[in-house]
Each structure stands twice: as structure tokens, then as C-alpha cells.
Short mmCIF file of N, CA and C in Angstrom, two decimals:
data_model
loop_
_atom_site.label_atom_id
_atom_site.label_comp_id
_atom_site.label_asym_id
_atom_site.label_seq_id
_atom_site.Cartn_x
_atom_site.Cartn_y
_atom_site.Cartn_z
N UNK A 1 -17.27 -40.37 18.20
CA UNK A 1 -16.31 -40.46 17.05
C UNK A 1 -16.55 -39.20 16.26
N UNK A 2 -17.73 -38.57 16.12
CA UNK A 2 -17.83 -37.48 15.34
C UNK A 2 -17.23 -36.24 16.03
N UNK A 3 -16.87 -36.21 17.21
CA UNK A 3 -16.27 -35.07 17.75
C UNK A 3 -14.73 -34.96 17.43
N UNK A 4 -14.09 -35.98 17.06
CA UNK A 4 -12.73 -35.93 16.63
C UNK A 4 -12.57 -35.20 15.31
N UNK A 5 -13.31 -35.42 14.26
CA UNK A 5 -13.23 -34.72 13.04
C UNK A 5 -13.48 -33.09 13.36
N UNK A 6 -14.46 -32.86 14.24
CA UNK A 6 -14.79 -31.43 14.37
C UNK A 6 -13.50 -30.78 15.26
N UNK A 7 -12.91 -31.46 16.14
CA UNK A 7 -11.93 -30.94 16.98
C UNK A 7 -10.62 -30.70 15.90
N UNK A 8 -10.45 -31.57 14.97
CA UNK A 8 -9.37 -31.46 14.00
C UNK A 8 -9.61 -30.29 13.07
N UNK A 9 -10.97 -30.18 12.69
CA UNK A 9 -11.26 -29.17 11.77
C UNK A 9 -11.00 -27.82 12.60
N UNK A 10 -11.41 -27.64 13.76
CA UNK A 10 -11.27 -26.48 14.62
C UNK A 10 -9.77 -26.13 14.71
N UNK A 11 -9.17 -27.20 14.96
CA UNK A 11 -7.67 -26.92 15.18
C UNK A 11 -6.98 -26.35 13.88
N UNK A 12 -7.35 -26.98 12.77
CA UNK A 12 -6.65 -26.50 11.51
C UNK A 12 -7.20 -25.01 11.35
N UNK A 13 -8.35 -24.85 11.50
CA UNK A 13 -8.84 -23.46 11.11
C UNK A 13 -7.99 -22.40 12.11
N UNK A 14 -7.87 -22.77 13.51
CA UNK A 14 -7.12 -21.97 14.33
C UNK A 14 -5.67 -21.82 13.94
N UNK A 15 -5.09 -22.90 13.52
CA UNK A 15 -3.77 -22.77 13.14
C UNK A 15 -3.50 -21.78 11.82
N UNK A 16 -4.49 -21.93 10.74
CA UNK A 16 -4.42 -21.20 9.70
C UNK A 16 -4.56 -19.61 10.17
N UNK A 17 -5.48 -19.31 11.00
CA UNK A 17 -5.88 -17.97 11.46
C UNK A 17 -4.65 -17.40 12.02
N UNK A 18 -3.94 -18.16 12.94
CA UNK A 18 -2.77 -17.65 13.71
C UNK A 18 -1.69 -17.42 12.50
N UNK A 19 -1.43 -18.28 11.65
CA UNK A 19 -0.39 -18.21 10.66
C UNK A 19 -0.62 -16.93 9.87
N UNK A 20 -1.91 -16.66 9.53
CA UNK A 20 -2.40 -15.41 8.70
C UNK A 20 -2.16 -14.24 9.50
N UNK A 21 -2.52 -14.22 10.78
CA UNK A 21 -2.23 -12.97 11.54
C UNK A 21 -0.82 -12.75 11.74
N UNK A 22 0.03 -13.90 12.04
CA UNK A 22 1.36 -13.66 12.23
C UNK A 22 1.90 -12.97 10.86
N UNK A 23 1.51 -13.63 9.66
CA UNK A 23 2.10 -12.91 8.40
C UNK A 23 1.63 -11.43 8.26
N UNK A 24 0.51 -11.16 8.62
CA UNK A 24 0.04 -9.80 8.62
C UNK A 24 0.90 -8.77 9.60
N UNK A 25 1.09 -9.28 10.65
CA UNK A 25 1.78 -8.63 11.66
C UNK A 25 3.34 -8.36 11.12
N UNK A 26 3.89 -9.41 10.60
CA UNK A 26 5.22 -9.18 9.93
C UNK A 26 5.17 -8.35 8.87
N UNK A 27 4.23 -8.21 8.01
CA UNK A 27 4.12 -7.52 6.81
C UNK A 27 4.05 -5.97 7.45
N UNK A 28 3.31 -5.70 8.59
CA UNK A 28 3.02 -4.40 9.07
C UNK A 28 4.35 -3.96 9.69
N UNK A 29 5.09 -4.84 10.27
CA UNK A 29 6.23 -4.64 11.03
C UNK A 29 7.34 -3.95 9.87
N UNK A 30 7.40 -4.74 8.79
CA UNK A 30 8.23 -4.33 7.70
C UNK A 30 7.94 -3.01 7.21
N UNK A 31 6.66 -2.69 6.99
CA UNK A 31 6.03 -1.49 6.36
C UNK A 31 6.47 -0.35 7.14
N UNK A 32 6.56 -0.44 8.58
CA UNK A 32 6.84 0.70 9.37
C UNK A 32 8.42 1.02 9.54
N UNK A 33 9.26 0.36 8.76
CA UNK A 33 10.60 0.55 8.70
C UNK A 33 10.81 1.85 8.02
N UNK A 34 12.08 2.32 7.97
CA UNK A 34 12.32 3.50 7.41
C UNK A 34 12.34 3.31 5.65
N UNK A 35 11.96 4.22 4.85
CA UNK A 35 12.00 4.02 3.52
C UNK A 35 13.39 3.63 3.15
N UNK A 36 13.60 2.69 2.10
CA UNK A 36 14.88 2.35 1.62
C UNK A 36 14.84 1.85 0.10
N UNK A 37 15.08 2.60 -0.73
CA UNK A 37 15.04 2.16 -2.05
C UNK A 37 13.86 2.30 -2.91
N UNK A 38 13.78 2.31 -4.11
CA UNK A 38 12.39 2.49 -4.84
C UNK A 38 12.49 1.55 -6.07
N UNK A 39 11.19 1.28 -6.40
CA UNK A 39 11.01 0.61 -7.66
C UNK A 39 10.94 1.87 -8.77
N UNK A 40 12.08 1.78 -9.63
CA UNK A 40 12.15 2.92 -10.47
C UNK A 40 11.13 2.68 -11.70
N UNK A 41 10.39 3.65 -12.12
CA UNK A 41 9.61 3.59 -13.26
C UNK A 41 9.69 4.78 -14.13
N UNK A 42 9.35 4.62 -15.53
CA UNK A 42 9.33 5.73 -16.34
C UNK A 42 8.02 6.37 -16.24
N UNK A 43 7.91 7.60 -17.02
CA UNK A 43 6.67 8.42 -17.08
C UNK A 43 5.67 7.55 -17.73
N UNK A 44 5.86 6.51 -18.27
CA UNK A 44 4.78 5.67 -18.95
C UNK A 44 4.33 4.46 -18.21
N UNK A 45 5.06 4.36 -17.05
CA UNK A 45 4.76 3.16 -16.12
C UNK A 45 5.69 2.05 -16.34
N UNK A 46 6.72 2.07 -17.20
CA UNK A 46 7.42 0.81 -17.27
C UNK A 46 8.47 0.86 -16.10
N UNK A 47 8.50 -0.49 -15.59
CA UNK A 47 9.44 -0.62 -14.42
C UNK A 47 10.80 -1.03 -14.97
N UNK A 48 11.89 -0.03 -14.41
CA UNK A 48 13.24 -0.19 -14.99
C UNK A 48 14.14 -0.92 -13.90
N UNK A 49 13.63 -0.89 -12.62
CA UNK A 49 14.32 -1.58 -11.67
C UNK A 49 13.34 -1.74 -10.46
N UNK A 50 13.56 -2.87 -9.63
CA UNK A 50 12.62 -3.23 -8.75
C UNK A 50 13.09 -3.27 -7.43
N UNK A 51 12.40 -2.57 -6.40
CA UNK A 51 12.84 -2.91 -4.98
C UNK A 51 11.79 -3.90 -4.42
N UNK A 52 12.30 -5.03 -4.05
CA UNK A 52 11.44 -6.16 -3.74
C UNK A 52 10.52 -5.84 -2.37
N UNK A 53 10.80 -4.81 -1.76
CA UNK A 53 10.14 -4.45 -0.48
C UNK A 53 9.03 -3.51 -0.94
N UNK A 54 8.84 -2.94 -1.97
CA UNK A 54 7.94 -2.05 -2.42
C UNK A 54 6.61 -2.72 -3.08
N UNK A 55 5.51 -2.12 -2.79
CA UNK A 55 4.08 -2.24 -3.36
C UNK A 55 3.66 -3.73 -3.29
N UNK A 56 4.02 -4.45 -2.21
CA UNK A 56 3.61 -5.75 -2.05
C UNK A 56 2.15 -5.53 -1.44
N UNK A 57 1.22 -6.69 -1.64
CA UNK A 57 0.02 -6.73 -1.11
C UNK A 57 0.08 -7.47 0.39
N UNK A 58 -0.57 -6.80 1.31
CA UNK A 58 -0.61 -7.51 2.65
C UNK A 58 -1.23 -8.97 2.52
N UNK A 59 -0.86 -9.88 3.40
CA UNK A 59 -1.53 -10.97 3.46
C UNK A 59 -3.07 -11.08 3.60
N UNK A 60 -3.60 -10.10 4.17
CA UNK A 60 -5.03 -9.87 4.57
C UNK A 60 -5.68 -9.53 3.16
N UNK A 61 -5.14 -9.00 2.37
CA UNK A 61 -5.70 -8.40 1.06
C UNK A 61 -5.29 -9.16 -0.27
N UNK A 62 -4.52 -10.25 -0.12
CA UNK A 62 -4.09 -11.04 -1.19
C UNK A 62 -5.32 -11.56 -1.93
N UNK A 63 -5.19 -11.16 -3.29
CA UNK A 63 -6.15 -11.79 -4.20
C UNK A 63 -7.36 -10.85 -4.28
N UNK A 64 -7.39 -9.75 -3.42
CA UNK A 64 -8.55 -8.75 -3.55
C UNK A 64 -8.09 -7.51 -4.08
N UNK A 65 -6.83 -7.07 -4.00
CA UNK A 65 -6.40 -5.78 -4.55
C UNK A 65 -4.90 -5.80 -4.88
N UNK A 66 -4.53 -5.15 -5.78
CA UNK A 66 -3.17 -5.03 -6.33
C UNK A 66 -2.80 -3.44 -6.49
N UNK A 67 -1.81 -3.04 -6.05
CA UNK A 67 -1.22 -1.68 -6.17
C UNK A 67 0.10 -1.84 -6.95
N UNK A 68 -0.16 -1.12 -8.17
CA UNK A 68 1.07 -1.05 -9.16
C UNK A 68 2.06 -0.08 -8.58
N UNK A 69 3.35 -0.20 -9.12
CA UNK A 69 4.25 0.85 -8.66
C UNK A 69 3.88 2.02 -9.25
N UNK A 70 3.86 3.23 -8.49
CA UNK A 70 3.48 4.41 -9.11
C UNK A 70 4.67 5.04 -10.04
N UNK A 71 4.13 5.96 -10.98
CA UNK A 71 5.07 6.31 -12.00
C UNK A 71 4.86 7.75 -12.26
N UNK A 72 5.79 8.45 -12.40
CA UNK A 72 7.26 8.31 -12.58
C UNK A 72 7.90 8.20 -11.20
N UNK A 73 8.77 7.44 -11.04
CA UNK A 73 9.51 7.18 -9.87
C UNK A 73 10.99 7.05 -10.04
N UNK A 74 11.83 7.84 -9.90
CA UNK A 74 11.67 9.05 -8.89
C UNK A 74 10.84 10.09 -9.83
N UNK A 75 10.09 10.86 -8.87
CA UNK A 75 9.17 11.89 -9.45
C UNK A 75 10.05 13.20 -9.55
N UNK A 76 9.51 14.11 -10.31
CA UNK A 76 10.05 15.43 -10.50
C UNK A 76 9.06 16.51 -9.87
N UNK A 77 9.42 17.41 -9.27
CA UNK A 77 8.49 18.64 -8.84
C UNK A 77 7.94 19.10 -10.06
N UNK A 78 6.67 19.47 -9.96
CA UNK A 78 6.05 20.07 -11.17
C UNK A 78 5.27 19.01 -11.88
N UNK A 79 5.40 17.76 -11.79
CA UNK A 79 4.78 16.73 -12.32
C UNK A 79 3.93 15.89 -11.36
N UNK A 80 2.95 15.14 -12.04
CA UNK A 80 2.08 14.31 -11.14
C UNK A 80 2.67 12.89 -10.88
N UNK A 81 2.48 12.35 -9.74
CA UNK A 81 2.74 10.97 -9.58
C UNK A 81 1.51 10.18 -9.84
N UNK A 82 1.59 9.14 -10.74
CA UNK A 82 0.37 8.36 -11.18
C UNK A 82 0.37 7.02 -10.24
N UNK A 83 -0.84 6.78 -9.80
CA UNK A 83 -0.96 5.49 -9.01
C UNK A 83 -2.17 4.81 -9.84
N UNK A 84 -1.95 3.42 -9.70
CA UNK A 84 -3.15 2.54 -10.36
C UNK A 84 -3.21 1.34 -9.29
N UNK A 85 -4.45 1.12 -9.01
CA UNK A 85 -4.84 0.07 -8.28
C UNK A 85 -5.82 -0.89 -9.12
N UNK A 86 -5.74 -2.10 -8.83
CA UNK A 86 -6.77 -2.99 -9.33
C UNK A 86 -7.48 -3.80 -8.29
N UNK A 87 -8.77 -3.69 -8.22
CA UNK A 87 -9.58 -4.54 -7.24
C UNK A 87 -9.96 -5.83 -7.98
N UNK A 88 -9.47 -6.93 -7.53
CA UNK A 88 -9.47 -8.20 -8.22
C UNK A 88 -10.44 -9.06 -7.57
N UNK A 89 -10.87 -8.97 -6.33
CA UNK A 89 -11.59 -9.93 -5.52
C UNK A 89 -13.07 -9.58 -5.46
N UNK A 90 -13.92 -10.70 -5.29
CA UNK A 90 -15.28 -10.50 -5.22
C UNK A 90 -15.69 -10.01 -3.72
N UNK A 91 -14.87 -9.97 -2.76
CA UNK A 91 -15.18 -9.37 -1.51
C UNK A 91 -14.86 -8.05 -1.56
N UNK A 92 -15.53 -7.29 -0.75
CA UNK A 92 -15.26 -5.86 -0.81
C UNK A 92 -14.18 -5.35 -0.03
N UNK A 93 -13.38 -4.33 -0.69
CA UNK A 93 -12.47 -3.68 0.12
C UNK A 93 -13.03 -2.40 0.48
N UNK A 94 -13.02 -2.18 1.76
CA UNK A 94 -13.84 -1.07 2.31
C UNK A 94 -13.04 0.30 2.26
N UNK A 95 -13.23 0.95 1.03
CA UNK A 95 -12.62 2.37 0.88
C UNK A 95 -11.14 2.25 0.67
N UNK A 96 -10.51 3.55 0.45
CA UNK A 96 -9.16 3.56 0.37
C UNK A 96 -8.54 4.96 0.90
N UNK A 97 -7.75 4.88 1.74
CA UNK A 97 -6.95 6.04 2.15
C UNK A 97 -5.45 5.98 1.97
N UNK A 98 -4.81 6.92 1.22
CA UNK A 98 -3.39 6.83 1.04
C UNK A 98 -2.69 7.86 1.68
N UNK A 99 -1.70 7.33 2.37
CA UNK A 99 -1.01 8.27 3.38
C UNK A 99 0.54 8.30 3.12
N UNK A 100 1.12 9.47 3.42
CA UNK A 100 2.61 9.55 3.48
C UNK A 100 2.89 9.65 4.88
N UNK A 101 4.16 9.21 5.29
CA UNK A 101 4.58 9.21 6.64
C UNK A 101 5.74 10.32 6.57
N UNK A 102 5.57 11.34 7.35
CA UNK A 102 6.57 12.35 7.53
C UNK A 102 7.80 11.85 8.45
N UNK A 103 8.83 12.67 8.32
CA UNK A 103 10.10 12.20 9.08
C UNK A 103 9.81 12.19 10.69
N UNK A 104 8.82 12.94 11.23
CA UNK A 104 8.45 12.76 12.53
C UNK A 104 7.65 11.70 12.90
N UNK A 105 7.17 10.76 11.89
CA UNK A 105 6.51 9.72 12.16
C UNK A 105 4.83 9.87 11.89
N UNK A 106 4.40 11.11 11.80
CA UNK A 106 2.97 11.38 11.67
C UNK A 106 2.64 10.91 10.25
N UNK A 107 1.42 10.46 10.13
CA UNK A 107 0.76 10.11 8.68
C UNK A 107 -0.11 11.17 8.20
N UNK A 108 0.04 11.59 6.99
CA UNK A 108 -0.98 12.49 6.44
C UNK A 108 -1.64 11.93 5.16
N UNK A 109 -2.81 12.14 5.15
CA UNK A 109 -3.75 11.61 4.09
C UNK A 109 -3.40 12.45 2.76
N UNK A 110 -3.12 11.81 1.62
CA UNK A 110 -2.80 12.44 0.44
C UNK A 110 -3.87 12.06 -0.65
N UNK A 111 -4.69 10.84 -0.45
CA UNK A 111 -5.71 10.63 -1.43
C UNK A 111 -6.76 9.66 -0.68
N UNK A 112 -8.07 9.92 -0.94
CA UNK A 112 -8.91 9.07 -0.50
C UNK A 112 -10.07 8.63 -1.47
N UNK A 113 -10.55 7.51 -1.52
CA UNK A 113 -11.72 7.20 -2.46
C UNK A 113 -12.78 6.64 -1.54
N UNK A 114 -13.92 7.39 -1.55
CA UNK A 114 -15.10 7.23 -0.68
C UNK A 114 -16.00 6.01 -1.15
N UNK A 115 -15.65 5.39 -2.28
CA UNK A 115 -16.38 4.09 -2.73
C UNK A 115 -16.10 3.04 -1.59
N UNK A 116 -17.36 2.60 -1.13
CA UNK A 116 -17.32 1.57 -0.09
C UNK A 116 -18.46 0.69 -0.40
N UNK A 117 -18.09 -0.58 -0.87
CA UNK A 117 -16.70 -1.01 -1.18
C UNK A 117 -16.20 -0.52 -2.44
N UNK A 118 -14.94 -0.54 -2.60
CA UNK A 118 -14.16 -0.16 -3.85
C UNK A 118 -14.81 -1.08 -5.02
N UNK A 119 -14.95 -0.40 -6.18
CA UNK A 119 -15.52 -1.19 -7.40
C UNK A 119 -14.52 -2.04 -7.89
N UNK A 120 -14.85 -3.27 -8.30
CA UNK A 120 -13.90 -4.09 -9.09
C UNK A 120 -13.43 -3.38 -10.36
N UNK A 121 -12.08 -3.62 -10.75
CA UNK A 121 -11.51 -3.14 -11.97
C UNK A 121 -10.30 -2.17 -11.46
N UNK A 122 -9.85 -1.57 -12.48
CA UNK A 122 -8.89 -0.53 -12.29
C UNK A 122 -9.31 1.08 -11.87
N UNK A 123 -8.53 1.43 -10.95
CA UNK A 123 -8.66 2.93 -10.56
C UNK A 123 -7.40 3.55 -10.72
N UNK A 124 -7.26 4.73 -11.31
CA UNK A 124 -6.13 5.56 -11.34
C UNK A 124 -6.35 6.78 -10.65
N UNK A 125 -5.36 7.41 -10.11
CA UNK A 125 -5.31 8.71 -9.53
C UNK A 125 -3.95 9.35 -9.44
N UNK A 126 -3.90 10.68 -9.35
CA UNK A 126 -2.48 11.46 -9.38
C UNK A 126 -2.43 12.06 -8.12
N UNK A 127 -1.32 12.28 -7.68
CA UNK A 127 -0.87 12.95 -6.58
C UNK A 127 0.40 14.07 -6.92
N UNK A 128 0.25 15.25 -6.49
CA UNK A 128 1.38 16.12 -6.73
C UNK A 128 2.41 15.97 -5.69
N UNK A 129 3.73 15.82 -6.28
CA UNK A 129 4.81 15.44 -5.22
C UNK A 129 4.78 16.54 -3.95
N UNK A 130 4.39 17.76 -4.26
CA UNK A 130 4.26 18.77 -2.98
C UNK A 130 3.54 18.20 -1.86
N UNK A 131 2.36 17.37 -2.25
CA UNK A 131 1.63 16.84 -1.22
C UNK A 131 2.37 15.87 -0.14
N UNK A 132 3.51 15.44 -0.68
CA UNK A 132 4.41 14.50 0.15
C UNK A 132 5.38 15.34 1.22
N UNK A 133 5.26 16.81 1.05
CA UNK A 133 5.98 17.71 2.07
C UNK A 133 5.17 17.91 3.16
N UNK A 134 5.82 18.08 4.33
CA UNK A 134 5.14 18.22 5.60
C UNK A 134 4.66 19.64 5.82
N UNK A 135 5.38 20.49 5.02
CA UNK A 135 5.04 22.13 5.10
C UNK A 135 4.52 22.65 3.68
N UNK A 136 4.42 21.95 2.80
CA UNK A 136 4.10 22.25 1.47
C UNK A 136 5.16 22.93 0.74
N UNK A 137 6.54 22.69 1.03
CA UNK A 137 7.51 23.40 0.51
C UNK A 137 8.39 22.32 -0.57
N UNK A 138 8.88 22.90 -1.45
CA UNK A 138 9.81 22.18 -2.37
C UNK A 138 10.82 21.36 -1.68
N UNK A 139 11.45 22.10 -0.73
CA UNK A 139 12.48 21.44 0.07
C UNK A 139 12.19 20.20 0.72
N UNK A 140 11.15 20.12 1.39
CA UNK A 140 10.70 19.03 2.22
C UNK A 140 9.95 17.93 1.20
N UNK A 141 9.61 18.35 0.18
CA UNK A 141 9.00 17.35 -0.89
C UNK A 141 10.03 16.52 -1.36
N UNK A 142 11.28 17.17 -1.51
CA UNK A 142 12.41 16.33 -2.11
C UNK A 142 12.89 15.26 -1.14
N UNK A 143 13.18 14.08 -1.69
CA UNK A 143 13.82 12.97 -0.88
C UNK A 143 12.79 11.71 -0.99
N UNK A 144 13.26 10.78 0.02
CA UNK A 144 12.63 9.50 -0.08
C UNK A 144 11.35 9.56 0.93
N UNK A 145 10.24 9.04 0.39
CA UNK A 145 9.01 9.12 1.20
C UNK A 145 8.35 7.67 1.22
N UNK A 146 7.79 7.19 2.39
CA UNK A 146 7.17 5.99 2.42
C UNK A 146 5.69 6.20 2.37
N UNK A 147 4.95 5.66 1.43
CA UNK A 147 3.52 5.73 1.12
C UNK A 147 2.74 4.46 1.71
N UNK A 148 1.63 4.60 2.22
CA UNK A 148 0.76 3.44 2.90
C UNK A 148 -0.53 3.53 2.18
N UNK A 149 -1.06 2.49 1.85
CA UNK A 149 -2.51 2.26 1.43
C UNK A 149 -3.29 1.53 2.40
N UNK A 150 -4.35 2.19 2.86
CA UNK A 150 -5.15 1.62 4.07
C UNK A 150 -6.56 1.49 3.55
N UNK A 151 -7.33 0.44 4.19
CA UNK A 151 -8.79 0.60 3.97
C UNK A 151 -9.35 1.37 5.03
N UNK A 152 -10.71 1.57 4.87
CA UNK A 152 -11.39 2.61 5.98
C UNK A 152 -11.35 2.00 7.31
N UNK A 153 -11.04 0.62 7.61
CA UNK A 153 -10.93 0.05 8.72
C UNK A 153 -9.50 0.15 9.18
N UNK A 154 -8.61 0.89 8.64
CA UNK A 154 -7.19 1.13 9.11
C UNK A 154 -6.50 -0.13 8.85
N UNK A 155 -6.91 -1.07 8.03
CA UNK A 155 -6.06 -2.19 7.64
C UNK A 155 -4.96 -1.92 6.58
N UNK A 156 -3.71 -2.21 6.75
CA UNK A 156 -2.68 -1.90 5.74
C UNK A 156 -2.99 -2.87 4.57
N UNK A 157 -3.01 -2.16 3.38
CA UNK A 157 -3.11 -2.86 2.08
C UNK A 157 -1.87 -3.16 1.47
N UNK A 158 -1.11 -2.13 1.35
CA UNK A 158 0.26 -2.12 0.59
C UNK A 158 1.03 -0.82 1.08
N UNK A 159 2.30 -0.86 0.76
CA UNK A 159 3.24 0.32 0.97
C UNK A 159 4.40 0.33 0.01
N UNK A 160 5.10 1.44 -0.13
CA UNK A 160 6.10 1.51 -0.88
C UNK A 160 6.79 2.73 -0.91
N UNK A 161 7.99 3.15 -1.47
CA UNK A 161 8.66 4.30 -1.31
C UNK A 161 8.66 4.94 -2.76
N UNK A 162 8.58 6.37 -2.58
CA UNK A 162 8.79 7.26 -3.77
C UNK A 162 9.83 8.30 -3.43
N UNK A 163 10.54 8.50 -4.35
CA UNK A 163 11.63 9.51 -4.30
C UNK A 163 11.31 10.74 -5.12
N UNK A 164 11.38 11.90 -4.64
CA UNK A 164 11.19 13.16 -5.28
C UNK A 164 12.51 13.84 -5.55
N UNK A 165 12.69 14.31 -6.69
CA UNK A 165 14.02 15.10 -7.13
C UNK A 165 13.77 16.49 -7.38
#
């Protein structure tokens, strides 16, 4: 009789693991679509309109880290884009790489935090909009860009879109 509760427990665990993996795969599939829309923010970080697809936390990192919408968005050339993350979980998030996807599909690193694990609390950093350009030109910096947040194990944490004017 002791075997039945153990089998039931293992079955529930496997079901939850598969559900979690499916949710993560769906999140990643959505992340790799083309950028579409932005969460608009002021230079002070106030959200003026929301794109429900932007800056969500992946199922794998729920409760561990939050990425706030960057500000100002849309960004202006010659100003900095401000990012803010909050590590909220007691489990470690192993480092941080922030990348932009270029029109040809390549990803380029625009920020890294070598803290491993990331320290709990708020972290802020800035990125020059020119860093979103494939060739460093103003022309290619302008437009809509998809930004990805990964840990050092290449697990997707969050993503969203930034427009440069």
C-alpha cells in the first residue's frame, strides 16, 4: 500500500514539471517573435501605456526576478535608456546578460552583470541607444528593437521592445 502514495506523488511531480516546461517553451516561442509595440514610459519611469507582451517574467524565474519597463521608451538618440531589475527570490539568479536582436536574427550583448548569483534587491543600469544599432550608426539605432534578459546558463528571464526615435 505504501507504493501507491509514492507513485501518486511521482506522477504529480512529473505532471507539474511538464506543465512548467511547456509554459517556459511557450514563453520562449513568444519572445522570439518580431517586436511589436512598446510599453511607453516617461523619462522618470512612469508608465503611460502598456504592451502586455513586454517585460513579463518567464515561468522559470517567477518569484525570483522582475524586470521593470525601461525608461524613457520611446528613447531618444543622445539620451540613456534606464533599466531596473529587482531580484526578489532567495534562490540565486546566475548572472545577467542583456541582448538586442538585430534584424538578421543575431543577438548582441549590450550589458552584463558578473555577479553570480545576482544580489537580492534593486539593480539599475543604463544603455546608450546607439548600442542597439548593428553598425553603431544613428540610422540603424532608430526603430523597434527586441531586448532579451538571460542568466549565464542562457535561460530566458524576460524580454520586451524598445523604440528609438
